[in-house]
CSV table of C-alpha atoms in Angstrom, one decimal:
chain,number,residue,atom,x,y,z
M,209,MET,CA,75.7,130.8,104.1
M,210,GLY,CA,76.2,130.4,100.4
M,211,SER,CA,79.3,128.2,100.9
M,212,GLU,CA,77.4,126.0,103.4
M,213,ARG,CA,74.5,125.6,100.9
M,214,GLU,CA,77.0,124.7,98.1
M,215,SER,CA,78.7,122.1,100.3
M,216,SER,CA,75.4,120.6,101.4
M,217,MET,CA,74.3,120.3,97.8
M,218,ALA,CA,77.6,118.9,96.6
M,219,GLY,CA,76.4,115.4,97.4
M,220,PRO,CA,78.5,112.5,98.5
M,221,LYS,CA,82.3,112.7,97.9
M,222,PRO,CA,83.7,110.6,95.1
M,223,MET,CA,85.2,107.2,95.9
M,224,ARG,CA,88.9,107.3,96.7
M,225,TRP,CA,89.9,104.4,94.5
M,226,ALA,CA,93.6,104.8,95.3
M,227,TRP,CA,92.8,103.7,98.9
M,228,VAL,CA,90.7,100.8,97.7
M,229,VAL,CA,93.6,99.6,95.6
M,230,LEU,CA,96.1,100.1,98.4
M,231,GLY,CA,93.8,98.2,100.8
M,232,VAL,CA,93.5,95.2,98.4
M,233,VAL,CA,97.3,95.1,97.7
M,234,PHE,CA,98.1,95.4,101.4
M,235,GLY,CA,95.6,92.6,102.3
M,236,ALA,CA,96.9,90.4,99.5
M,237,ILE,CA,100.4,90.7,100.8
M,238,VAL,CA,99.4,89.9,104.4
M,239,ILE,CA,97.4,86.8,103.3
M,240,VAL,CA,100.2,85.4,101.1
M,241,VAL,CA,102.8,85.9,103.8
M,242,PHE,CA,100.8,84.5,106.7
M,243,LEU,CA,99.4,81.5,104.8
M,244,ASN,CA,102.8,80.6,103.6
M,245,LEU,CA,104.0,80.6,107.2
M,246,VAL,CA,101.1,78.9,108.9
M,247,ASP,CA,99.5,76.7,106.2
M,248,ARG,CA,101.4,76.6,103.0
M,249,TYR,CA,99.3,73.8,101.5
M,250,LEU,CA,96.0,75.2,102.6
M,251,ASP,CA,94.9,71.9,104.3
M,252,ARG,CA,93.7,73.6,107.5
M,253,PRO,CA,90.4,75.4,106.5
M,254,GLY,CA,89.8,76.7,110.0
M,255,VAL,CA,93.1,78.5,110.2
M,256,ASP,CA,92.9,79.7,106.6
M,257,GLY,CA,89.4,81.1,107.1
M,258,LEU,CA,90.5,82.9,110.3
M,259,VAL,CA,93.6,84.4,108.6
M,260,GLY,CA,91.5,85.5,105.7
M,261,SER,CA,88.8,87.0,108.0
M,262,LEU,CA,91.3,88.8,110.1
M,263,THR,CA,93.1,90.2,107.1
M,264,VAL,CA,89.8,91.7,105.7
M,265,LEU,CA,89.3,93.3,109.1
M,266,LEU,CA,92.9,94.6,109.1
M,267,VAL,CA,92.4,96.0,105.6
M,268,GLY,CA,89.4,98.0,106.9
M,269,ILE,CA,91.5,99.3,109.8
M,270,PHE,CA,94.4,100.2,107.4
M,271,VAL,CA,92.1,102.1,105.1
M,272,GLY,CA,90.1,103.8,107.8
M,273,ALA,CA,93.1,104.9,109.8
M,274,GLY,CA,95.5,105.8,107.0
M,275,SER,CA,93.2,107.8,104.7
M,276,ARG,CA,92.3,111.4,105.4
M,277,GLY,CA,88.6,112.0,106.2
M,278,GLU,CA,85.9,109.4,106.6
M,279,THR,CA,86.5,106.5,104.2
M,280,LEU,CA,84.2,103.7,105.4
M,281,ARG,CA,83.0,103.1,101.8
M,282,GLU,CA,86.6,102.6,100.6
M,283,ALA,CA,87.3,100.2,103.5
M,284,ALA,CA,84.2,98.2,102.7
M,285,VAL,CA,84.9,98.0,99.0
M,286,ALA,CA,88.5,97.0,99.5
M,287,GLY,CA,87.6,94.2,101.9
M,288,LEU,CA,84.9,92.9,99.6
M,289,MET,CA,87.2,93.0,96.6
M,290,LEU,CA,89.9,91.2,98.5
M,291,ALA,CA,87.6,88.5,99.7
M,292,VAL,CA,86.1,87.8,96.2
M,293,LEU,CA,89.6,87.8,94.6
M,294,THR,CA,90.9,85.4,97.2
M,295,ILE,CA,88.0,83.0,96.9
M,296,ALA,CA,88.2,83.1,93.1
M,297,LEU,CA,92.0,82.5,93.2
M,298,VAL,CA,91.6,79.5,95.5
M,299,ALA,CA,88.8,78.0,93.4
M,300,PHE,CA,90.0,78.7,89.8
M,301,GLN,CA,93.8,79.2,90.0
M,302,MET,CA,94.7,76.7,92.8
M,303,ARG,CA,91.7,74.4,91.9
M,304,LEU,CA,90.9,73.7,95.5
M,305,PRO,CA,87.3,73.0,96.6
M,306,VAL,CA,85.4,76.0,97.9
M,307,PRO,CA,82.1,75.2,99.7
M,308,MET,CA,79.0,76.9,98.3
M,309,LEU,CA,78.4,78.5,101.7
M,310,VAL,CA,81.7,80.4,101.3
M,311,TRP,CA,80.7,81.7,97.9
M,312,LEU,CA,77.3,82.8,99.2
M,313,ALA,CA,78.1,84.1,102.6
M,314,GLY,CA,81.8,85.0,102.2
M,315,PRO,CA,81.3,88.4,100.4
M,316,PHE,CA,78.7,89.5,102.9
M,317,CYS,CA,80.9,88.5,105.9
M,318,ALA,CA,83.8,90.3,104.3
M,319,LEU,CA,81.8,93.4,103.8
M,320,GLY,CA,80.8,93.4,107.5
M,321,LEU,CA,84.3,92.8,108.7
M,322,ALA,CA,85.7,95.5,106.5
M,323,LEU,CA,83.1,98.0,107.7
M,324,LEU,CA,83.9,97.0,111.3
M,325,GLY,CA,87.6,97.5,110.6
M,326,GLY,CA,86.9,100.8,108.9
M,327,TYR,CA,85.0,102.0,111.9
M,328,VAL,CA,88.0,101.1,114.2
M,329,GLY,CA,90.4,102.8,111.8
M,330,GLU,CA,88.2,106.0,111.8
M,331,MET,CA,88.2,106.0,115.6
M,332,LEU,CA,91.9,105.7,115.7
M,333,GLN,CA,92.2,108.6,113.2
M,334,GLY,CA,89.7,110.6,115.2
M,335,THR,CA,87.3,111.5,112.3
M,336,LEU,CA,84.2,110.1,114.1
M,337,GLU,CA,82.5,112.4,116.6
M,338,GLU,CA,82.1,109.6,119.2
M,339,ALA,CA,85.9,109.3,119.4
M,340,HIS,CA,86.0,112.7,121.1
M,341,VAL,CA,83.2,112.1,123.6
M,342,ASP,CA,84.7,111.8,127.1
M,343,ARG,CA,82.9,109.4,129.4
M,344,PRO,CA,83.8,107.7,132.7
M,345,ILE,CA,84.3,104.5,130.7
M,346,ASP,CA,84.5,105.1,126.9
M,347,TRP,CA,82.8,101.9,125.7
M,348,PRO,CA,83.5,102.6,122.0
M,349,TRP,CA,87.2,102.6,122.9
M,350,VAL,CA,86.7,99.3,124.8
M,351,PHE,CA,85.3,98.0,121.6
M,352,VAL,CA,88.2,99.4,119.6
M,353,SER,CA,90.6,97.8,122.1
M,354,ILE,CA,88.9,94.4,121.7
M,355,VAL,CA,89.1,94.5,117.9
M,356,VAL,CA,92.7,95.7,117.8
M,357,GLY,CA,93.8,93.4,120.6
M,358,PHE,CA,92.3,90.3,119.1
M,359,THR,CA,93.7,91.1,115.6
M,360,LEU,CA,97.3,91.8,116.9
M,361,SER,CA,97.4,88.9,119.3
M,362,THR,CA,96.1,86.4,116.9
M,363,TYR,CA,98.6,87.4,114.2
M,364,ALA,CA,101.4,87.4,116.7
M,365,LEU,CA,100.4,83.9,117.9
M,366,PHE,CA,100.3,82.5,114.4
M,367,LEU,CA,103.7,84.1,113.6
M,368,THR,CA,105.5,82.9,116.7
M,369,ARG,CA,104.1,79.4,116.4
M,370,ALA,CA,105.3,79.3,112.8
M,371,LEU,CA,108.8,80.6,113.6
M,372,LEU,CA,109.5,79.1,117.1
M,373,PRO,CA,108.8,75.7,118.7
M,374,PRO,CA,105.2,76.0,120.1
M,375,SER,CA,104.4,76.0,123.8
M,376,THR,CA,101.4,77.2,125.8
M,377,ALA,CA,103.7,79.4,128.0
M,378,GLN,CA,105.0,81.1,124.9
M,379,ASP,CA,101.4,81.5,123.6
M,380,LEU,CA,100.2,83.3,126.7
M,381,ALA,CA,103.3,85.5,126.8
M,382,VAL,CA,102.6,86.5,123.2
M,383,LEU,CA,99.0,87.3,123.9
M,384,THR,CA,99.7,89.4,127.0
M,385,GLY,CA,102.5,91.3,125.1
M,386,ALA,CA,100.0,92.1,122.4
M,387,PHE,CA,97.7,93.6,125.0
M,388,LEU,CA,100.5,96.0,126.0
M,389,VAL,CA,100.8,97.1,122.4
M,390,THR,CA,97.0,97.5,122.2
M,391,GLY,CA,97.0,99.7,125.3
M,392,VAL,CA,99.7,101.9,123.9
M,393,LEU,CA,97.9,102.3,120.6
M,394,VAL,CA,94.5,103.1,122.1
M,395,GLY,CA,96.0,105.4,124.8
M,396,PHE,CA,98.0,107.3,122.2
M,397,PHE,CA,95.3,107.7,119.5
M,398,SER,CA,92.2,108.3,121.7
M,399,PRO,CA,91.6,112.0,122.4
M,400,GLY,CA,90.3,111.5,125.9
M,401,LYS,CA,91.8,109.6,128.9
M,402,THR,CA,91.6,105.9,128.0
M,403,VAL,CA,93.8,104.0,130.3
M,404,VAL,CA,91.2,101.7,131.8
M,405,GLU,CA,89.5,100.7,128.5
M,406,PRO,CA,92.3,98.5,127.1
M,407,ALA,CA,92.4,96.7,130.5
M,408,ILE,CA,88.7,95.9,130.4
M,409,ALA,CA,89.1,94.6,126.9
M,410,ALA,CA,92.2,92.5,127.9
M,411,GLY,CA,90.2,90.6,130.6
M,412,GLY,CA,87.7,89.4,128.1
M,413,LEU,CA,90.2,88.8,125.4
M,414,ILE,CA,92.3,86.4,127.6
M,415,LEU,CA,89.3,84.2,128.1
M,416,ALA,CA,88.4,84.4,124.4
M,417,HIS,CA,91.9,83.4,123.4
M,418,VAL,CA,91.9,80.3,125.7
M,419,GLY,CA,89.0,79.0,123.6
M,420,PHE,CA,91.0,80.0,120.5
M,421,LEU,CA,94.1,78.1,121.7
M,422,PHE,CA,92.0,75.0,122.4
M,423,VAL,CA,90.1,75.0,119.1
M,424,TYR,CA,92.7,76.3,116.5
M,425,VAL,CA,96.0,75.1,117.9
M,426,ASP,CA,94.9,72.2,120.2
M,427,ALA,CA,96.5,73.7,123.3
M,428,SER,CA,95.0,74.0,126.7
M,429,PRO,CA,96.8,76.2,129.4
M,430,GLY,CA,96.6,75.1,133.0
M,431,ILE,CA,94.5,77.1,135.6
M,432,GLY,CA,97.7,78.6,137.1
M,433,ARG,CA,99.0,79.9,133.8
M,434,LEU,CA,95.5,81.1,132.9
M,435,LEU,CA,95.2,83.1,136.1
M,436,LEU,CA,98.7,84.5,135.6
M,437,ALA,CA,98.0,85.5,132.0
M,438,PHE,CA,94.6,87.1,133.1
M,439,GLY,CA,96.3,89.3,135.7
M,440,LEU,CA,99.3,90.0,133.6
M,441,GLY,CA,97.3,90.9,130.6
M,442,ILE,CA,95.2,93.4,132.5
M,443,ALA,CA,98.3,94.9,134.1
M,444,LEU,CA,100.1,95.2,130.8
M,445,ALA,CA,97.1,96.7,129.1
M,446,LEU,CA,96.9,99.3,131.9
M,447,LEU,CA,100.6,100.0,131.5
M,448,GLY,CA,100.2,100.3,127.8
M,449,GLY,CA,97.3,102.7,128.1
M,450,TRP,CA,99.3,104.9,130.5
M,451,LEU,CA,102.3,104.9,128.2
M,452,GLY,CA,100.1,105.8,125.2
M,453,GLU,CA,98.5,108.7,127.1
M,454,THR,CA,101.9,109.9,128.4
M,455,LEU,CA,103.3,109.9,124.9
M,456,GLN,CA,100.3,111.7,123.5
M,457,ARG,CA,100.6,114.5,126.2
M,458,SER,CA,104.4,114.8,125.6
M,459,LEU,CA,103.9,115.2,121.9
M,460,ARG,CA,101.2,117.8,122.4
M,461,LYS,CA,103.5,119.8,124.8
M,462,GLY,CA,106.3,119.6,122.3
């Protein structure tokens, strides 16, 4: 009883600044590499903003999943610092115009995205109680699948379009392949049986990415390719979830 009282009176744990610094450094590297690939001269604000936002989200996932224990604060601070430093660098070092709306709303959006990423990272690490609740359909893991799937597929899409001649067939192949990886990750890291959850997420993500292709890269897949990608994305997500669960069970037995 005495030890329990002491632990309850100990107060909040100190900030793990090492993980904050790691998160900022990691995010800065990702932003520099991807912007050099997709928009070296920063003349496509929509693409730049999306890459920056996804990187803040990725920093939250990185800190939440990589650090021991619950580190949502660290993820939030790292994402906020990365956003402020990036905006300041663009405005004062590169001397590019930054809208007032970005100055005012950017830090708050970054804080929210970093917290969201931190939540996803903590779910993948298994530190949150709801990660272990077994339901017929684990909706928190559907949400994790959506966030991970959108992040991976968007980065993969930008990367392949920067390195290879663009085509809509290639775009859809990249997106569906990313859903396979998402299924493996979610199936492997989730404590319960989560084979269906990545597939549910994949169905919605395919439709969301059609809008993304149209708005950000000015590409519109035909109905036939869309239906093929829809079915293939769900099937690959199911396969990935099964592979992840199988790998998890085999490691437990070993």
